[in-house]
PDB file of C-alpha atoms in Angstrom:
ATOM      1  CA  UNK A1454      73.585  92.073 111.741  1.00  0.00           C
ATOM      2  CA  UNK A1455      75.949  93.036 108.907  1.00  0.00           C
ATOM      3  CA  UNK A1456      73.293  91.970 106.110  1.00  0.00           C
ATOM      4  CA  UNK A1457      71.113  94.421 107.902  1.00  0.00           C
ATOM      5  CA  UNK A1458      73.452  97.057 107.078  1.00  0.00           C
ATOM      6  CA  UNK A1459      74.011  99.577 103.966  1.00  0.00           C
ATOM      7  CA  UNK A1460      77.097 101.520 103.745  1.00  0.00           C
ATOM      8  CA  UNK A1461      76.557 105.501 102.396  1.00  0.00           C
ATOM      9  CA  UNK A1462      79.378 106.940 101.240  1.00  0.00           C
ATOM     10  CA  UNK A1463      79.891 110.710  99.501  1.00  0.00           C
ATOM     11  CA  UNK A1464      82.394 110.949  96.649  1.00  0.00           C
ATOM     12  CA  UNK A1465      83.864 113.878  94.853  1.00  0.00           C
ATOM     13  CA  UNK A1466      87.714 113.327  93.239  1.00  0.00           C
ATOM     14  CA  UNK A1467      88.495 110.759  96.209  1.00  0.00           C
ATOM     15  CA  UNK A1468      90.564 108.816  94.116  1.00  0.00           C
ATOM     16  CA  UNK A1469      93.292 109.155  96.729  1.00  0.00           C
ATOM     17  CA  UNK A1470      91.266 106.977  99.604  1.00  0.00           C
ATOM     18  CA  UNK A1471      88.015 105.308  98.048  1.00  0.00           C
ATOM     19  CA  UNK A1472      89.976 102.169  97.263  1.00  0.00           C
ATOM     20  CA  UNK A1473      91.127 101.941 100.655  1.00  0.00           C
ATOM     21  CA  UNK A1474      87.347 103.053 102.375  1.00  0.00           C
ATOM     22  CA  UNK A1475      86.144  99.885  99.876  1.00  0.00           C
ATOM     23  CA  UNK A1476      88.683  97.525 100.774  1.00  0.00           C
ATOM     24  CA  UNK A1477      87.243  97.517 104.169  1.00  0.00           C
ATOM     25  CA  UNK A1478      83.558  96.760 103.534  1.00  0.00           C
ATOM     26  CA  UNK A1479      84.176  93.663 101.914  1.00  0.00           C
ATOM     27  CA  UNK A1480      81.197  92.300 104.138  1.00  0.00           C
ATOM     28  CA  UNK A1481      78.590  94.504 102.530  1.00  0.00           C
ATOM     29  CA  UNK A1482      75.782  92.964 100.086  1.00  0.00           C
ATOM     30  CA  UNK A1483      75.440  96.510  99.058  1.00  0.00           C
ATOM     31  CA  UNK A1484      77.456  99.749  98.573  1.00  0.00           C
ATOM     32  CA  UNK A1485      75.303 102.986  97.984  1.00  0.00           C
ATOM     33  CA  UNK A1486      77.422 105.789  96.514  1.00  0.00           C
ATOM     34  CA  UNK A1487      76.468 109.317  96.072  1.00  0.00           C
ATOM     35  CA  UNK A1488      79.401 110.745  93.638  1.00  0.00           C
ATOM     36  CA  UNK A1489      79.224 114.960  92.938  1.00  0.00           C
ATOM     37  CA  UNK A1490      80.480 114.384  89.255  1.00  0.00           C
ATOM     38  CA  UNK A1491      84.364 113.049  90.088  1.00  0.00           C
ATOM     39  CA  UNK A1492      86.176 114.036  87.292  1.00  0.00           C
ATOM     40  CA  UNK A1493      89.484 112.162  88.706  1.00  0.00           C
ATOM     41  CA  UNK A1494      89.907 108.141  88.947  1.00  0.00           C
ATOM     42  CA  UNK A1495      87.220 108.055  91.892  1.00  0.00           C
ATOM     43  CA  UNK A1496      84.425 106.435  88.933  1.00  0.00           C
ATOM     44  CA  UNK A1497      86.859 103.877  88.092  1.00  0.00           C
ATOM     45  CA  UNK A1498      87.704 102.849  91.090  1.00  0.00           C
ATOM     46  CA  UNK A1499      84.030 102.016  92.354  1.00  0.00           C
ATOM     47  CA  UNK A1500      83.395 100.261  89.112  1.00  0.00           C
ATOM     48  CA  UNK A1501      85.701  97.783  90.237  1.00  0.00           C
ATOM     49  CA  UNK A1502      83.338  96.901  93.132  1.00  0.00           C
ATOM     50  CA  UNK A1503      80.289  94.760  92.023  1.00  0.00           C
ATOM     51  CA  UNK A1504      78.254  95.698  95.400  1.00  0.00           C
ATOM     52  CA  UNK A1505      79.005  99.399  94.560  1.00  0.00           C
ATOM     53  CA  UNK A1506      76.075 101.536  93.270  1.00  0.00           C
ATOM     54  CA  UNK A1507      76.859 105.041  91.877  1.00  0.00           C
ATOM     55  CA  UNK A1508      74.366 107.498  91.656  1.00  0.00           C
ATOM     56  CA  UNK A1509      75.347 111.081  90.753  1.00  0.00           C
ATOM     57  CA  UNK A1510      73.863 114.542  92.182  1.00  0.00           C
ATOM     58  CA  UNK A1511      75.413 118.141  92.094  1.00  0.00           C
ATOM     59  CA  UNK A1512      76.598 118.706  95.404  1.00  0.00           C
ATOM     60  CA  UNK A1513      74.795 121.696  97.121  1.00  0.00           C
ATOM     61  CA  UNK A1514      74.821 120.982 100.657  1.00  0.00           C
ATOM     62  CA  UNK A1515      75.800 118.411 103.159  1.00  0.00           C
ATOM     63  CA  UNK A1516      72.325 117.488 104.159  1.00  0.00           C
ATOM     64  CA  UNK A1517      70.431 117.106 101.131  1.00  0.00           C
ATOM     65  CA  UNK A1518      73.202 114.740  99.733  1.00  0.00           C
ATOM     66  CA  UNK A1519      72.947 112.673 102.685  1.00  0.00           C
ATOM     67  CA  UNK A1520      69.338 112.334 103.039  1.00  0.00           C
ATOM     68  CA  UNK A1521      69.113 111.532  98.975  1.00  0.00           C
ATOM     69  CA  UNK A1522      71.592 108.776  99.547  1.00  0.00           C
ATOM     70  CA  UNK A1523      69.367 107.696 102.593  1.00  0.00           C
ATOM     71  CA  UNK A1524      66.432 107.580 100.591  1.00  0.00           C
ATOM     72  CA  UNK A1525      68.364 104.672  98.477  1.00  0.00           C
ATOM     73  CA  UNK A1526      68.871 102.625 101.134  1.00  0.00           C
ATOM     74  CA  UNK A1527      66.803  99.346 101.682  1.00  0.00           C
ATOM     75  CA  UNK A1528      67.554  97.414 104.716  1.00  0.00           C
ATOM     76  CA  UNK A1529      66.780  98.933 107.888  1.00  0.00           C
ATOM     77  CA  UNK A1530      70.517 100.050 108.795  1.00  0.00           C
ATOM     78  CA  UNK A1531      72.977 102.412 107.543  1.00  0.00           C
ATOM     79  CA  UNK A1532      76.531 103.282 108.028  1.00  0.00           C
ATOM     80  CA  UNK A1533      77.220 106.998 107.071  1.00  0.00           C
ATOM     81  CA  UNK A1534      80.987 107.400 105.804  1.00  0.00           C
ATOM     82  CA  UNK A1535      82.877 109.675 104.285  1.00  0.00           C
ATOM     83  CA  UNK A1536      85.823 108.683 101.840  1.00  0.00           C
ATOM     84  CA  UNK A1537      88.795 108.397 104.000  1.00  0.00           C
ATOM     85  CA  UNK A1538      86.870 106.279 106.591  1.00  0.00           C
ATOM     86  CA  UNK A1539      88.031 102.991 107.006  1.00  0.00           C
ATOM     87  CA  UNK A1540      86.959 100.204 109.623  1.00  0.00           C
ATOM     88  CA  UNK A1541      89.009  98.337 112.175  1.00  0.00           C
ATOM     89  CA  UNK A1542      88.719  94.898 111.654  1.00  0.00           C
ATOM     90  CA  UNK A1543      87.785  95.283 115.383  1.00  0.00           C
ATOM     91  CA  UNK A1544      84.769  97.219 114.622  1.00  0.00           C
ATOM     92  CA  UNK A1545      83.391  94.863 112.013  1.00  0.00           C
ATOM     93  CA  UNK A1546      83.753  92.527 114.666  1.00  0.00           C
ATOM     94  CA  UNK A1547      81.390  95.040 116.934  1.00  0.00           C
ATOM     95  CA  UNK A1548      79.438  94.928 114.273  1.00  0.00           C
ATOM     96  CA  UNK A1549      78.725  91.305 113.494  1.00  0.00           C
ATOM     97  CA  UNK A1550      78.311  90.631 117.515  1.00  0.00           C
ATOM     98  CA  UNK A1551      75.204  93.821 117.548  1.00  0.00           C
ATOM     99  CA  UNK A1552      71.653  92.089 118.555  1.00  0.00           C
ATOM    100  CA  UNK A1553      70.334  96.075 119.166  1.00  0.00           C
ATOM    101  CA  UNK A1554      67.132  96.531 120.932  1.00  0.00           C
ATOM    102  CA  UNK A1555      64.210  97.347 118.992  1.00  0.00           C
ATOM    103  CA  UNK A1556      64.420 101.330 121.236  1.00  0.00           C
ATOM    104  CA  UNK A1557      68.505 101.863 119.835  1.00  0.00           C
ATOM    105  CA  UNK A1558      68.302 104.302 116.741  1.00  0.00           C
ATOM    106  CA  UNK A1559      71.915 104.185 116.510  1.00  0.00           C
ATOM    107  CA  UNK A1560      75.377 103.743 117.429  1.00  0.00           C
ATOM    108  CA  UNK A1561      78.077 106.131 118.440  1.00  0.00           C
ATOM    109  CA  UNK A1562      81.357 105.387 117.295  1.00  0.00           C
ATOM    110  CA  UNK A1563      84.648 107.471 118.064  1.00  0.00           C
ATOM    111  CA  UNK A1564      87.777 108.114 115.592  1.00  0.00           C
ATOM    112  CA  UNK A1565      91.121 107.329 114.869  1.00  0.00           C
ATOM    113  CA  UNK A1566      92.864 109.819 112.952  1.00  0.00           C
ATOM    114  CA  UNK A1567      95.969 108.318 110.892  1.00  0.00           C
ATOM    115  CA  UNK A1568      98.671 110.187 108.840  1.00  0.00           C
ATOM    116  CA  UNK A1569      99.401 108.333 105.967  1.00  0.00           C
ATOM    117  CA  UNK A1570      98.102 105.342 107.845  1.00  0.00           C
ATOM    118  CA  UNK A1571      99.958 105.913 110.904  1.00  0.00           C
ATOM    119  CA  UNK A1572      97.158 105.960 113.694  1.00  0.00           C
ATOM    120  CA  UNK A1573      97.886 109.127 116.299  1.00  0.00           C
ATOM    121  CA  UNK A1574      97.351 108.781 120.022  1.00  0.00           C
ATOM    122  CA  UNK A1575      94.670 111.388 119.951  1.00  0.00           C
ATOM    123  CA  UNK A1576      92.579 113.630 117.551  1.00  0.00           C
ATOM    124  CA  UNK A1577      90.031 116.301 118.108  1.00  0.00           C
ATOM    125  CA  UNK A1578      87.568 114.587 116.111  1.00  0.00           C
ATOM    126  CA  UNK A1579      85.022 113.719 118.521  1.00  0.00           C
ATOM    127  CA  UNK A1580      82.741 110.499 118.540  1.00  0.00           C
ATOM    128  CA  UNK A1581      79.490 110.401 116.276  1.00  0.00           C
ATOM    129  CA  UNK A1582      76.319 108.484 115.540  1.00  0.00           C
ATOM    130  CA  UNK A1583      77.482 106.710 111.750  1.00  0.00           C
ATOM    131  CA  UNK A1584      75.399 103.409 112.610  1.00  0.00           C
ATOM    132  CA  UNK A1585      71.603 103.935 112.895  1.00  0.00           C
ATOM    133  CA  UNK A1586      68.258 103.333 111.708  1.00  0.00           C
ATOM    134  CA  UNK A1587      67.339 104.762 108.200  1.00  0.00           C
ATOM    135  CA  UNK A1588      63.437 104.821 109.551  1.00  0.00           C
ATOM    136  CA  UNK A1589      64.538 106.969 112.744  1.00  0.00           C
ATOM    137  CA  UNK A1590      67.047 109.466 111.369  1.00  0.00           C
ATOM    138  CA  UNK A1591      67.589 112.283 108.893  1.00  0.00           C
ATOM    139  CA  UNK A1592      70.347 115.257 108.460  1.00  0.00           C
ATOM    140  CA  UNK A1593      70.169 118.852 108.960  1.00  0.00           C
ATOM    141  CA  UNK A1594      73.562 121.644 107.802  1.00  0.00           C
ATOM    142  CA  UNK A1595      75.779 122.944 110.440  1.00  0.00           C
ATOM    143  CA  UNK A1596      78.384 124.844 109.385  1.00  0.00           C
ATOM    144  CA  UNK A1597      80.841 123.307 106.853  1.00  0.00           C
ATOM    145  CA  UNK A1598      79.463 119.837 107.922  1.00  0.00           C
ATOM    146  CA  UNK A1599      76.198 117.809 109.076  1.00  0.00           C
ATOM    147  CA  UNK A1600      74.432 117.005 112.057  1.00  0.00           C
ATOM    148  CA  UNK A1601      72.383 113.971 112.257  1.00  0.00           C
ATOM    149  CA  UNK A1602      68.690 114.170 114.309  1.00  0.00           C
ATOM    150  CA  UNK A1603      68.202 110.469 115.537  1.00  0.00           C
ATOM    151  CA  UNK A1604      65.104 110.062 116.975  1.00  0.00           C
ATOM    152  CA  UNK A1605      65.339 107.539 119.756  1.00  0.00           C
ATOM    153  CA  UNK A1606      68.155 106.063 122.103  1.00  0.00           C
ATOM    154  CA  UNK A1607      72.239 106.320 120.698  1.00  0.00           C
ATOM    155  CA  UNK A1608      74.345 103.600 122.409  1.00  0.00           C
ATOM    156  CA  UNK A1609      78.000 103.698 122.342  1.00  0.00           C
ATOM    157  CA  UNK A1610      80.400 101.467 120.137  1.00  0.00           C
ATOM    158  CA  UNK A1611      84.221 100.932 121.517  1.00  0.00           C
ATOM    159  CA  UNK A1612      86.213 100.484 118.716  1.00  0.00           C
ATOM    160  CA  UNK A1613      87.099 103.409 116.046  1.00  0.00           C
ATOM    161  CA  UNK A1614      86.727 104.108 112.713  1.00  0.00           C
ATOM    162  CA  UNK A1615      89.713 105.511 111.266  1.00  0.00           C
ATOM    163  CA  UNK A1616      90.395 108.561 109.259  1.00  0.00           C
ATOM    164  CA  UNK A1617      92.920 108.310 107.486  1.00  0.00           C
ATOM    165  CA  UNK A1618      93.067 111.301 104.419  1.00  0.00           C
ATOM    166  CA  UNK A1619      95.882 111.091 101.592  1.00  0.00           C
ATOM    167  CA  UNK A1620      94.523 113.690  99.198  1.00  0.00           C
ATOM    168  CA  UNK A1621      97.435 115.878  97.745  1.00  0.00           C
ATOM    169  CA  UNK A1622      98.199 119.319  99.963  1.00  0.00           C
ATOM    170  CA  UNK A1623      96.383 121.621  96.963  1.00  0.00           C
ATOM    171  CA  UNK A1624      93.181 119.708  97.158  1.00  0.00           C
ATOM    172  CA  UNK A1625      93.314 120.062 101.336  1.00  0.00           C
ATOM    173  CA  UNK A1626      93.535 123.445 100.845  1.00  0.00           C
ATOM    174  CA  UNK A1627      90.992 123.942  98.633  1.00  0.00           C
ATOM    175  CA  UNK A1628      88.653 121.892 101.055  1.00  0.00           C
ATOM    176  CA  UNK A1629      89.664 123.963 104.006  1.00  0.00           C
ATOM    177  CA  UNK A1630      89.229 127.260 102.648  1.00  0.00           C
ATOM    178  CA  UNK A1631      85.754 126.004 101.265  1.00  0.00           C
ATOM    179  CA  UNK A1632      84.711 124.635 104.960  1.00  0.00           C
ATOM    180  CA  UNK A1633      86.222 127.781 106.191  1.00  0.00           C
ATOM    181  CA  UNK A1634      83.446 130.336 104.309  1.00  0.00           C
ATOM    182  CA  UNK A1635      80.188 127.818 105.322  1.00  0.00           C
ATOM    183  CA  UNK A1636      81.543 128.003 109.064  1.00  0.00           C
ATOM    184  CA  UNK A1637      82.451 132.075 108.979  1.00  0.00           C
ATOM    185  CA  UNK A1638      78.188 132.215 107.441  1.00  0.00           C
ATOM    186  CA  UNK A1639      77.600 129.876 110.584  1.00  0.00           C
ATOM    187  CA  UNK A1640      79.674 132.066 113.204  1.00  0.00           C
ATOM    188  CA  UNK A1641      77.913 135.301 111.646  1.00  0.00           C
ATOM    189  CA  UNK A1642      74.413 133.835 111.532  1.00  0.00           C
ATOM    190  CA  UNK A1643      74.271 132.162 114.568  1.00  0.00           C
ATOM    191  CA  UNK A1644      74.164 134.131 118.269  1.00  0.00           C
ATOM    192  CA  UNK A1645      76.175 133.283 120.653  1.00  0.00           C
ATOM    193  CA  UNK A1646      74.131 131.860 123.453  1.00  0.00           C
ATOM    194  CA  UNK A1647      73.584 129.394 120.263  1.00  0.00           C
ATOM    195  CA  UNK A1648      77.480 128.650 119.652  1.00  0.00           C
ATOM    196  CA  UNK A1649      79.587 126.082 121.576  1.00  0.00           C
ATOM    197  CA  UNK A1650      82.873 127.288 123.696  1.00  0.00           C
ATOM    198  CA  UNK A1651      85.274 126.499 120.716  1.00  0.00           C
ATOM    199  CA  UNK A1652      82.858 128.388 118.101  1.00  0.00           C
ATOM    200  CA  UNK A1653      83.315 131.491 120.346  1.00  0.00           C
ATOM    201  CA  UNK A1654      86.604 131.181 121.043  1.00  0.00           C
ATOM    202  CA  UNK A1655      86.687 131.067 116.776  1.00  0.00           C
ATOM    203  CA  UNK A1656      84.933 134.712 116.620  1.00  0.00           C
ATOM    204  CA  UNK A1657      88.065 136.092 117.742  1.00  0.00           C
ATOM    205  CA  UNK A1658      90.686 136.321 114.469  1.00  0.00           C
ATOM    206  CA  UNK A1659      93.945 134.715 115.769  1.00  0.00           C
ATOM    207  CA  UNK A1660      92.562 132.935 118.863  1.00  0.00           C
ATOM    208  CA  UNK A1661      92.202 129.431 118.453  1.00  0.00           C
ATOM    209  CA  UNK A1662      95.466 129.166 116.042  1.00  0.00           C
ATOM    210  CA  UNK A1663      97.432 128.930 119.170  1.00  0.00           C
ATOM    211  CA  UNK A1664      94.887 126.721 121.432  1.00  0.00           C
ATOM    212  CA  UNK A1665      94.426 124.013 118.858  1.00  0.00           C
ATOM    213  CA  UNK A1666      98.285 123.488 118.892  1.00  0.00           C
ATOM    214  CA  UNK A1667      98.604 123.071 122.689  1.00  0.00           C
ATOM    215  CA  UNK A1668      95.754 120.887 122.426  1.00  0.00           C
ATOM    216  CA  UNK A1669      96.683 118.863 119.821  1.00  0.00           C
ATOM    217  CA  UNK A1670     100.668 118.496 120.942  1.00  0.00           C
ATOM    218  CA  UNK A1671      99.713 118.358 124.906  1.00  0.00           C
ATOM    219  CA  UNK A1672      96.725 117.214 125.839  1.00  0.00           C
ATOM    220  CA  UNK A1673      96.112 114.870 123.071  1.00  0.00           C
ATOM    221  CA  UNK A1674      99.460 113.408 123.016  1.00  0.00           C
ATOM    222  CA  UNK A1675     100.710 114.716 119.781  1.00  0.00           C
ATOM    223  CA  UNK A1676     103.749 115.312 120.364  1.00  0.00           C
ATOM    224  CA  UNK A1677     104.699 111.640 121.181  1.00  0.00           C
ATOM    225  CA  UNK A1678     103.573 110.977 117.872  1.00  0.00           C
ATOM    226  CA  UNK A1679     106.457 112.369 116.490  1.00  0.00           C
ATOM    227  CA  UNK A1680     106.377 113.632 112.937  1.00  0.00           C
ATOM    228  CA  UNK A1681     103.294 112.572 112.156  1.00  0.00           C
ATOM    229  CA  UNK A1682     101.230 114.397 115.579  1.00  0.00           C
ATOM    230  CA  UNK A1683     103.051 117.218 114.303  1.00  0.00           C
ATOM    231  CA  UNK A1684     102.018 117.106 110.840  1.00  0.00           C
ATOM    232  CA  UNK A1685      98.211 116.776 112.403  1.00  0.00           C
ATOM    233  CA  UNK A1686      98.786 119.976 114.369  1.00  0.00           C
ATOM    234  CA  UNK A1687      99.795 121.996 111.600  1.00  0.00           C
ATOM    235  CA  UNK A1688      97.061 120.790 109.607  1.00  0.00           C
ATOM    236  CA  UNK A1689      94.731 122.273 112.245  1.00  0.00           C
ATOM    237  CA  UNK A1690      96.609 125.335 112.826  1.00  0.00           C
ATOM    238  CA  UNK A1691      96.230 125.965 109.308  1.00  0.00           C
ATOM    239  CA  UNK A1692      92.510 125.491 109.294  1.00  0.00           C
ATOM    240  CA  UNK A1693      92.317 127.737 112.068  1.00  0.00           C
ATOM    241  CA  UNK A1694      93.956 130.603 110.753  1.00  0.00           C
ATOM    242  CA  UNK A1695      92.275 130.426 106.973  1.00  0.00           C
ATOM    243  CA  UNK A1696      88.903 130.533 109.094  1.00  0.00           C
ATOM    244  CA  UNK A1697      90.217 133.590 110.622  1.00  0.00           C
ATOM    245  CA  UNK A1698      91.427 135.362 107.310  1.00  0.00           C
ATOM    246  CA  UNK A1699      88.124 134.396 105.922  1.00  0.00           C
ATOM    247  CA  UNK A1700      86.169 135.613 109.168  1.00  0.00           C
ATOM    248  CA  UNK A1701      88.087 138.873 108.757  1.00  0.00           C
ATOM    249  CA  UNK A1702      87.586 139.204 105.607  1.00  0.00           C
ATOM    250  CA  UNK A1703      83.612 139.177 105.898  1.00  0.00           C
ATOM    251  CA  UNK A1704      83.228 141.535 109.021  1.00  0.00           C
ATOM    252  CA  UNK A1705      85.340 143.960 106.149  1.00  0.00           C
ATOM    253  CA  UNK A1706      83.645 146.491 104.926  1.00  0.00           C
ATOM    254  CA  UNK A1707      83.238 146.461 101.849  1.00  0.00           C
TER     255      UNK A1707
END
């Protein structure tokens, strides 16, 4: 199964965890990599990877970039991943065993979220289809992210991929506060019949500041994790409340 599989991965000044991502997928025959013009060590780093190819497009939204770099692809598999992805050596394993039906599209796989590679107990981050058929799927925008339309059955994989982001506290911020303005366009585009329970509970400034702490400290265990399930809620916290600021900020008048 593995030679059946391309990895995807987006790139822009993720010099911090590409090596890491790459160290992983050892296994692949080829590496398709869709950089937004790095102007860090990111280019460097994938030229030390032989089954890396770079190809470079201005970024302008999640979709598009995806689907190019699925329009690259050759066998009839993909794994979508984003730069501070790594696999467990248990998934590769998943992977290898795979003798998929010809009806699976894809694969749902759940996350791991690490703090400088300490794996937490639980994260918010909720499972999603990275392992599917390039002939059966194709993105669409949602917010500050993507949503992938698979057309056809999604089974379930058990072991994680794991997140694990060690870009410096400026550039988080920077990314936050840029998620934070495509998800305040979402939340003031969208109706609410349209919106999930924690999108609503985001319309109201202030609201879900104080949620995704209980949630991340309680009922996910975070607070066993010591410093690090800390550090994890505050990075959500903070999230939170620049989406709020921002979501303020728009319903201003001007």
């Amino acid at each position: 199964m593995l030679a059946a599989i391309t990895p995807v991965i987006l790139t822009y000044n993720e010099a911090a965890n590409i090596g890491r991502t790459l160290q992983r997928l050892t296994w692949a025959n080829r590496i398709v990599v869709i950089d937004s013009f790095s102007t860090d060590e990111t280019l460097d780093i994938l030229s030390h990877y032989p089954q890396v190819e770079v190809y470079q497009r201005q970024f302008d939204t999640h979709a598009t970039q995806w689907n190019y770099g699925l329009s690259l692809v050759e066998t009839p598999w993909v794994l979508s991943l984003d730069a501070d992805y790594g696999l467990s050596d248990a998934l590769v394993e998943e992977f290898t065993m795979l003798n998929p039906a010809d009806a699976i599209a894809g694969y749902s796989i759940p996350f791991q979220y690490c703090v400088f590679g300490r794996p937490l107990r639980g994260t918010i981050l909720p499972p999603r289809i990275a392992l599917f058929r390039r002939d059966r799927a194709t993105y669409i925008d949602d917010g500050h992210t993507q949503l992938l339309r698979c057309q056809g059955p999604v089974a379930s994989l058990r072991s994680p991929i794991l997140h694990d982001d060690r870009k410096s506290l400026n550039r988080w911020l920077w990314a936050q506060d840029r998620y934070a303005l495509l998800e305040v366009q979402k939340q003031l585009e969208s109706p609410s019949e349209k919106l999930g329970w924690s999108d609503r509970i985001r319309r109201v400034p202030g609201l879900s500041a104080p949620i995704i702490l209980v949630y991340c400290l309680i009922f996910k265990g975070g607070v066993l994790d010591g410093w690090a399930g800390w550090h994890y809620a505050f990075q959500r916290i903070v999230a939170e409340l620049i989406l709020s600021i921002r979501l303020i900020e728009m319903r201003s008048p001007r």
